Coordinates of C-alpha atoms in Angstrom, one line a residue:
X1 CA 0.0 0.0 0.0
X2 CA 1.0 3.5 -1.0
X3 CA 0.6 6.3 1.3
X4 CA -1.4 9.5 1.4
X5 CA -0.3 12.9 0.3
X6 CA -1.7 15.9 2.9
X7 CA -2.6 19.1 1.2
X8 CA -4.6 21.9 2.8
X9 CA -6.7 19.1 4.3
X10 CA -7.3 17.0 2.5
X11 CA -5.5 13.0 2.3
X12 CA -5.5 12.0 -0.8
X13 CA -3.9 8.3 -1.5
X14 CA -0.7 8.5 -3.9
X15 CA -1.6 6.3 -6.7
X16 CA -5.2 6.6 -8.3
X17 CA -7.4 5.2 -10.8
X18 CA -7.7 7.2 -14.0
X19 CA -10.3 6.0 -16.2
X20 CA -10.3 8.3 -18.9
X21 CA -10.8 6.5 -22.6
X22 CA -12.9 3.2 -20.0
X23 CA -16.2 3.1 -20.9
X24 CA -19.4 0.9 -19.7
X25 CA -19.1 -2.1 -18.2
X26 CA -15.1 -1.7 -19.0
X27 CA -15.0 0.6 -16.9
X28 CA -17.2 -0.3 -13.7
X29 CA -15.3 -3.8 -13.6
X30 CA -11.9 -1.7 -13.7
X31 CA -12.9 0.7 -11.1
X32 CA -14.8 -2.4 -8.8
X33 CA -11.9 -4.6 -9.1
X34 CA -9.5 -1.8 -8.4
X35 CA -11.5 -0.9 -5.1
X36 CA -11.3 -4.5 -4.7
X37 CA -7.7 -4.9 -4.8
X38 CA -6.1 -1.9 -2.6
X39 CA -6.7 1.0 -4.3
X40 CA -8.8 4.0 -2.5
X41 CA -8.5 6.9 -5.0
X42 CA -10.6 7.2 -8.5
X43 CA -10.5 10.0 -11.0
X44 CA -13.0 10.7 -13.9
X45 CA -14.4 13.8 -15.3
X46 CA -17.5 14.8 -17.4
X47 CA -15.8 14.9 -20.7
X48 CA -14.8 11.1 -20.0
X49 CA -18.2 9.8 -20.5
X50 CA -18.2 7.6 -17.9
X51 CA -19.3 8.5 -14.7
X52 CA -22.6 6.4 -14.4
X53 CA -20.1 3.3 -15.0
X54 CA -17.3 5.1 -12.5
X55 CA -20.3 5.0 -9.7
X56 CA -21.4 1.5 -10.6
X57 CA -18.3 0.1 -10.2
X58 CA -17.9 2.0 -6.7
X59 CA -21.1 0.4 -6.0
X60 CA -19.9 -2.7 -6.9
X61 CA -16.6 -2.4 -4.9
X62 CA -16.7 -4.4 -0.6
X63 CA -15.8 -0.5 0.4
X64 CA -17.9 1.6 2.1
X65 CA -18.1 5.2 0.4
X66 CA -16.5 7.1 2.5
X67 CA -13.2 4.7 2.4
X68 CA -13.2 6.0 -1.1
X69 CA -11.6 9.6 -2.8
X70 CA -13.5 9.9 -5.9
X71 CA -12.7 12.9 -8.0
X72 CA -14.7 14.3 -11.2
X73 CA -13.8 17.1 -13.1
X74 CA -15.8 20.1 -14.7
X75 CA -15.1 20.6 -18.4
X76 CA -14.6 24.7 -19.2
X77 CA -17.3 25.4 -21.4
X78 CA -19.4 25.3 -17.4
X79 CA -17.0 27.2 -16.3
X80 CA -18.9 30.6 -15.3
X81 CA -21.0 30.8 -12.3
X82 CA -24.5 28.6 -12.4
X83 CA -23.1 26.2 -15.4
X84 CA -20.6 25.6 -13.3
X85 CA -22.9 24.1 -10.1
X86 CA -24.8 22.6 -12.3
X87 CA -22.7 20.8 -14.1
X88 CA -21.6 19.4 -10.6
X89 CA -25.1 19.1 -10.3
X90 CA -25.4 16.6 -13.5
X91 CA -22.4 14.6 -12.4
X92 CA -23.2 13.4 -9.0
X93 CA -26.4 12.8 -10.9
X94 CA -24.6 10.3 -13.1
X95 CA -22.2 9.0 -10.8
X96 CA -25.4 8.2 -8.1
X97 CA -23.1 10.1 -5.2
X98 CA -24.3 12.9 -2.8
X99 CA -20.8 14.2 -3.2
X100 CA -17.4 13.8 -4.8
X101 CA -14.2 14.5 -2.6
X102 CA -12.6 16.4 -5.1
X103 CA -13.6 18.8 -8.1
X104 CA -11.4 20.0 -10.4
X105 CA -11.9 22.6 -12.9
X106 CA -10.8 20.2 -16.0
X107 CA -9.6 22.8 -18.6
X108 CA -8.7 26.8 -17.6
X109 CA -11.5 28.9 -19.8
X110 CA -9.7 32.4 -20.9
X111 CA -13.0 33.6 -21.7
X112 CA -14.4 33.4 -17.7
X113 CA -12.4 35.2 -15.5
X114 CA -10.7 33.2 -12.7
X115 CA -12.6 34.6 -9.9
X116 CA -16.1 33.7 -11.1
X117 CA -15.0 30.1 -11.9
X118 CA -13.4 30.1 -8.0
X119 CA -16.7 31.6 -6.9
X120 CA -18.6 29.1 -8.0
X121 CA -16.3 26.1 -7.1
X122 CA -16.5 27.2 -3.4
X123 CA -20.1 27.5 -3.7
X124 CA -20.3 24.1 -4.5
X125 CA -18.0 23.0 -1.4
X126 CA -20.4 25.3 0.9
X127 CA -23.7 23.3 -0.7
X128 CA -21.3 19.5 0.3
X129 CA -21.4 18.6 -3.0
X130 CA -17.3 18.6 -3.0
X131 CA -15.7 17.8 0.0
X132 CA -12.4 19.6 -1.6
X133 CA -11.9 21.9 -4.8
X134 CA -9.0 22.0 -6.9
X135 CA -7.8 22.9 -10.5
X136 CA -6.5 21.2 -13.6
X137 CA -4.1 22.0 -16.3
X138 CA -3.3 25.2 -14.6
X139 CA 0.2 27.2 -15.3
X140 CA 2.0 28.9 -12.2
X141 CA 0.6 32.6 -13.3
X142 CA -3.1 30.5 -13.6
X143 CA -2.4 28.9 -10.2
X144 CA -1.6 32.4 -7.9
X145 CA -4.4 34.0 -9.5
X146 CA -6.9 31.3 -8.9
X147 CA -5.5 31.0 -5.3
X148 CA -5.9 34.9 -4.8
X149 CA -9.2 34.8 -5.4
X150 CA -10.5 31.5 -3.7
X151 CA -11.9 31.7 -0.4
X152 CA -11.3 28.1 -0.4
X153 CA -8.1 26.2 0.0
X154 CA -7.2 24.6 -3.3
X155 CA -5.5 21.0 -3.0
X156 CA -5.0 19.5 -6.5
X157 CA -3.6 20.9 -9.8
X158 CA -3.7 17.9 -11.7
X159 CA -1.6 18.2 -14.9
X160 CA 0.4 16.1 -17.2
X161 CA 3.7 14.7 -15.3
X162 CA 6.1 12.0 -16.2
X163 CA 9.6 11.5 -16.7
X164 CA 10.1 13.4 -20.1
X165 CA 8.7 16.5 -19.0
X166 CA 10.1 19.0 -16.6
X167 CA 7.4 20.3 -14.3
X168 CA 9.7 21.4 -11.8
X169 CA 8.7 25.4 -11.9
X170 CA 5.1 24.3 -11.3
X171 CA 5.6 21.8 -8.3
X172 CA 7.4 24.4 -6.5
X173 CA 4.1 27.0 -7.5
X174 CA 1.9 24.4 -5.9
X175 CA 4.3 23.3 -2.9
X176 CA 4.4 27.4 -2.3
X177 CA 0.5 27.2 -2.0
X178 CA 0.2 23.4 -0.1
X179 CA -1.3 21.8 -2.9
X180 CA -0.8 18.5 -4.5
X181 CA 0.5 17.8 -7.5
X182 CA -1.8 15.0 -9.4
X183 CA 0.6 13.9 -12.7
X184 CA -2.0 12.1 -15.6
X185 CA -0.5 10.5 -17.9
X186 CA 2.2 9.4 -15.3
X187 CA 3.4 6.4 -17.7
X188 CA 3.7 8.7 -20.8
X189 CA 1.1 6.6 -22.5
X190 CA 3.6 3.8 -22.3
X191 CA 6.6 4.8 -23.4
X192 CA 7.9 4.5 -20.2
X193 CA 8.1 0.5 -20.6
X194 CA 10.7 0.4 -23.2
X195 CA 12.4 3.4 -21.8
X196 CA 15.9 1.6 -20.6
X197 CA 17.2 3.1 -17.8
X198 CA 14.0 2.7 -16.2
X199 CA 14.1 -0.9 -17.4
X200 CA 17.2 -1.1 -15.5
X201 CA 16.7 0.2 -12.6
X202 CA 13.6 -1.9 -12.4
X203 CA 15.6 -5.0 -12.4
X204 CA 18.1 -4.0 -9.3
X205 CA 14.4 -3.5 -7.5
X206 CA 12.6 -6.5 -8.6
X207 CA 10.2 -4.2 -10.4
X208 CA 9.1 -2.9 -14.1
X209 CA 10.0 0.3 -15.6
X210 CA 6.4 1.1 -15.2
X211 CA 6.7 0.8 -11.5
X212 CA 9.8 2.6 -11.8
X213 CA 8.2 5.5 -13.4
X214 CA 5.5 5.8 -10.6
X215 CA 8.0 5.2 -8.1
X216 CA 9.7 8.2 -9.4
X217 CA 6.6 10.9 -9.5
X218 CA 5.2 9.7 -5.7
X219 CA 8.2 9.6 -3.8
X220 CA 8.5 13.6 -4.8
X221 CA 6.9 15.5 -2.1
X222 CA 3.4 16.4 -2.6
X223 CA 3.1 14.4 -6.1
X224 CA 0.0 11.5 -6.8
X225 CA -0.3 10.1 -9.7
X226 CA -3.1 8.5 -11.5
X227 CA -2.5 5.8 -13.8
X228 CA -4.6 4.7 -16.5
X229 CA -5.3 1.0 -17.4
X230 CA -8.1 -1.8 -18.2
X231 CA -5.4 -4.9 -17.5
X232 CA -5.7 -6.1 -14.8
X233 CA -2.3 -7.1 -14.1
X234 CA -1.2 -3.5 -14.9
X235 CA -3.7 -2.2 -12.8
X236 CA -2.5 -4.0 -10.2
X237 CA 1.4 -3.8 -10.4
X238 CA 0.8 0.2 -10.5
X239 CA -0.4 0.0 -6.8
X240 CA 2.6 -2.5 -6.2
X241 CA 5.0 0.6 -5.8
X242 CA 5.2 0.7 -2.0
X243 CA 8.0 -1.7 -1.1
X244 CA 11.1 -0.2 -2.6
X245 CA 13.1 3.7 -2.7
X246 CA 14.8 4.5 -5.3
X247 CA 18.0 6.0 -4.5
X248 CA 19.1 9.7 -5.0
X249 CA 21.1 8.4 -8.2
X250 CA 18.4 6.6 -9.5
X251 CA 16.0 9.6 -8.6
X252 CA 18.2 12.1 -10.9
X253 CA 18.6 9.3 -13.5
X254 CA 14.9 9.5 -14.4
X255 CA 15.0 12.8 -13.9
X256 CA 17.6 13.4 -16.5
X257 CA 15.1 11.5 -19.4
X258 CA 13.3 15.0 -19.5
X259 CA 15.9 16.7 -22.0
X260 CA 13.8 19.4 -23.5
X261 CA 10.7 18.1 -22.1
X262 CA 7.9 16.2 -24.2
X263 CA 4.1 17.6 -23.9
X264 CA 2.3 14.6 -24.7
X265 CA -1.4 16.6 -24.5
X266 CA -0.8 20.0 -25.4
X267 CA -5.1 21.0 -26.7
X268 CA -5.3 24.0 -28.9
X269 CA -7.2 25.5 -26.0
X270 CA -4.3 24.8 -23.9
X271 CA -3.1 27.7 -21.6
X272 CA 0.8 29.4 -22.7
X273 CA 2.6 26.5 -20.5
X274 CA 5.3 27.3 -18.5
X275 CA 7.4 25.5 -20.5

């Protein structure tokens, strides 16, 4: 088991269950069997299309709900204040859940100013809907405004993170403000596995470059990350991370495979990145 990274209140388990691309029954036996087998910590979002199989497969799961941190994310066309609420609205509708523990702002809108959107989110928190409110895909410039102008502590900026891409100016933004890091695409859609070093490394630990990989991004401070799979096996050996440190070498080894850094999702509504 994995342990739990504090941020402005909340504890939020390291390793997590992304299910973007899982759909229908996919998806609920993914997230059920997942529940099943250790993990505590599911992400989904609106735009995946999948909630009403995310909250089956909770229902599904021997765990009690509130053993569970189950986040869903607003995508920015809801971003102003009212679509916003309601669109948390609609999800819990889907998911069958009187409240997520964490919503996220998917996507930073340029055309809603930051406030409004960090009005409504913290309406939403007042109303129990969201135990904890957060932000996704936000730059450093994105991140200071949107904690200037929230009367509720942020936890989460959840943005793309894995060993080919530098995200150290941003991680020391949201270690400034107490909030977590969440890396998707933590296994850079599999290129990690026939990455070498990590393959190496792997074998003086008894583990796979994936594991390495995830390793790597948790045992930063303040960093989750929230693989993606519908093997089980993978699904499995992600959470299969806790028994092993990697040493300060092998920390800046990985490190290192960033180069110039590689932007795996860069959206043409995409904020001007901070590198």
């Amino acid at each position: 088991m994995v342990h739990s990274v504090t941020a402005n209140g909340a504890s939020i388990p390291a390793i997590g269950l992304g299910t973007w691309d899982l759909r229908g029954e996919v998806c609920a036996r993914c997230v059920c069997e997942a529940l099943d087998g250790g993990y505590r910590h599911v992400d989904t979002a609106a735009m995946y299309d999948n909630e009403e199989f995310v909250g089956e497969g909770v229902r599904a799961s021997s765990l009690p709900r509130e053993e569970i941190f189950l986040t869903t994310k607003v995508w920015p066309d809801n971003a102003a204040d009212g679509d916003f609420q309601r669109s948390v609205e609609q999800s819990l509708k889907r998911l069958g859940m009187d409240y997520v523990d964490l919503i996220l702002l998917h996507w930073p809108n340029a055309d809603i100013p930051v406030p409004e959107t960090m009005k409504a989110m913290c309406e939403v928190k007042a109303r129990g809907l969201a135990r904890h409110v957060g932000v996704s895909n936000y730059t450093t410039a994105l991140l200071d405004e949107a904690v200037a102008s929230c009367d509720e502590p942020l936890v989460v900026n959840q943005v793309e993170y894995h060993p080919y891409l530098d995200q150290t100016a941003l991680l020391d933004a949201c270690r400034k403000h107490g909030i977590a890091l969440t890396a998707y695409s933590p296994l850079a859609k599999g290129r990690v596995f026939s990455e070498q070093i990590l393959r190496d490394i792997g074998e003086a630990h008894g583990k796979s470059a994936g594991q390495v990989a995830l390793r790597w991004l948790i045992q930063q401070q303040d960093v989750i990350a929230i693989p993606r799979s519908s093997r089980p096996e993978r699904i499995a050996e992600a959470l299969d991370i806790g028994d092993f440190t990697l040493t300060g070498r092998e920390m800046d080894a990985v490190s290192n495979l960033s180069g110039a850094g590689e932007r795996l999702v860069n959206l043409d509504w995409a904020p001007d990145w901070d590198r």
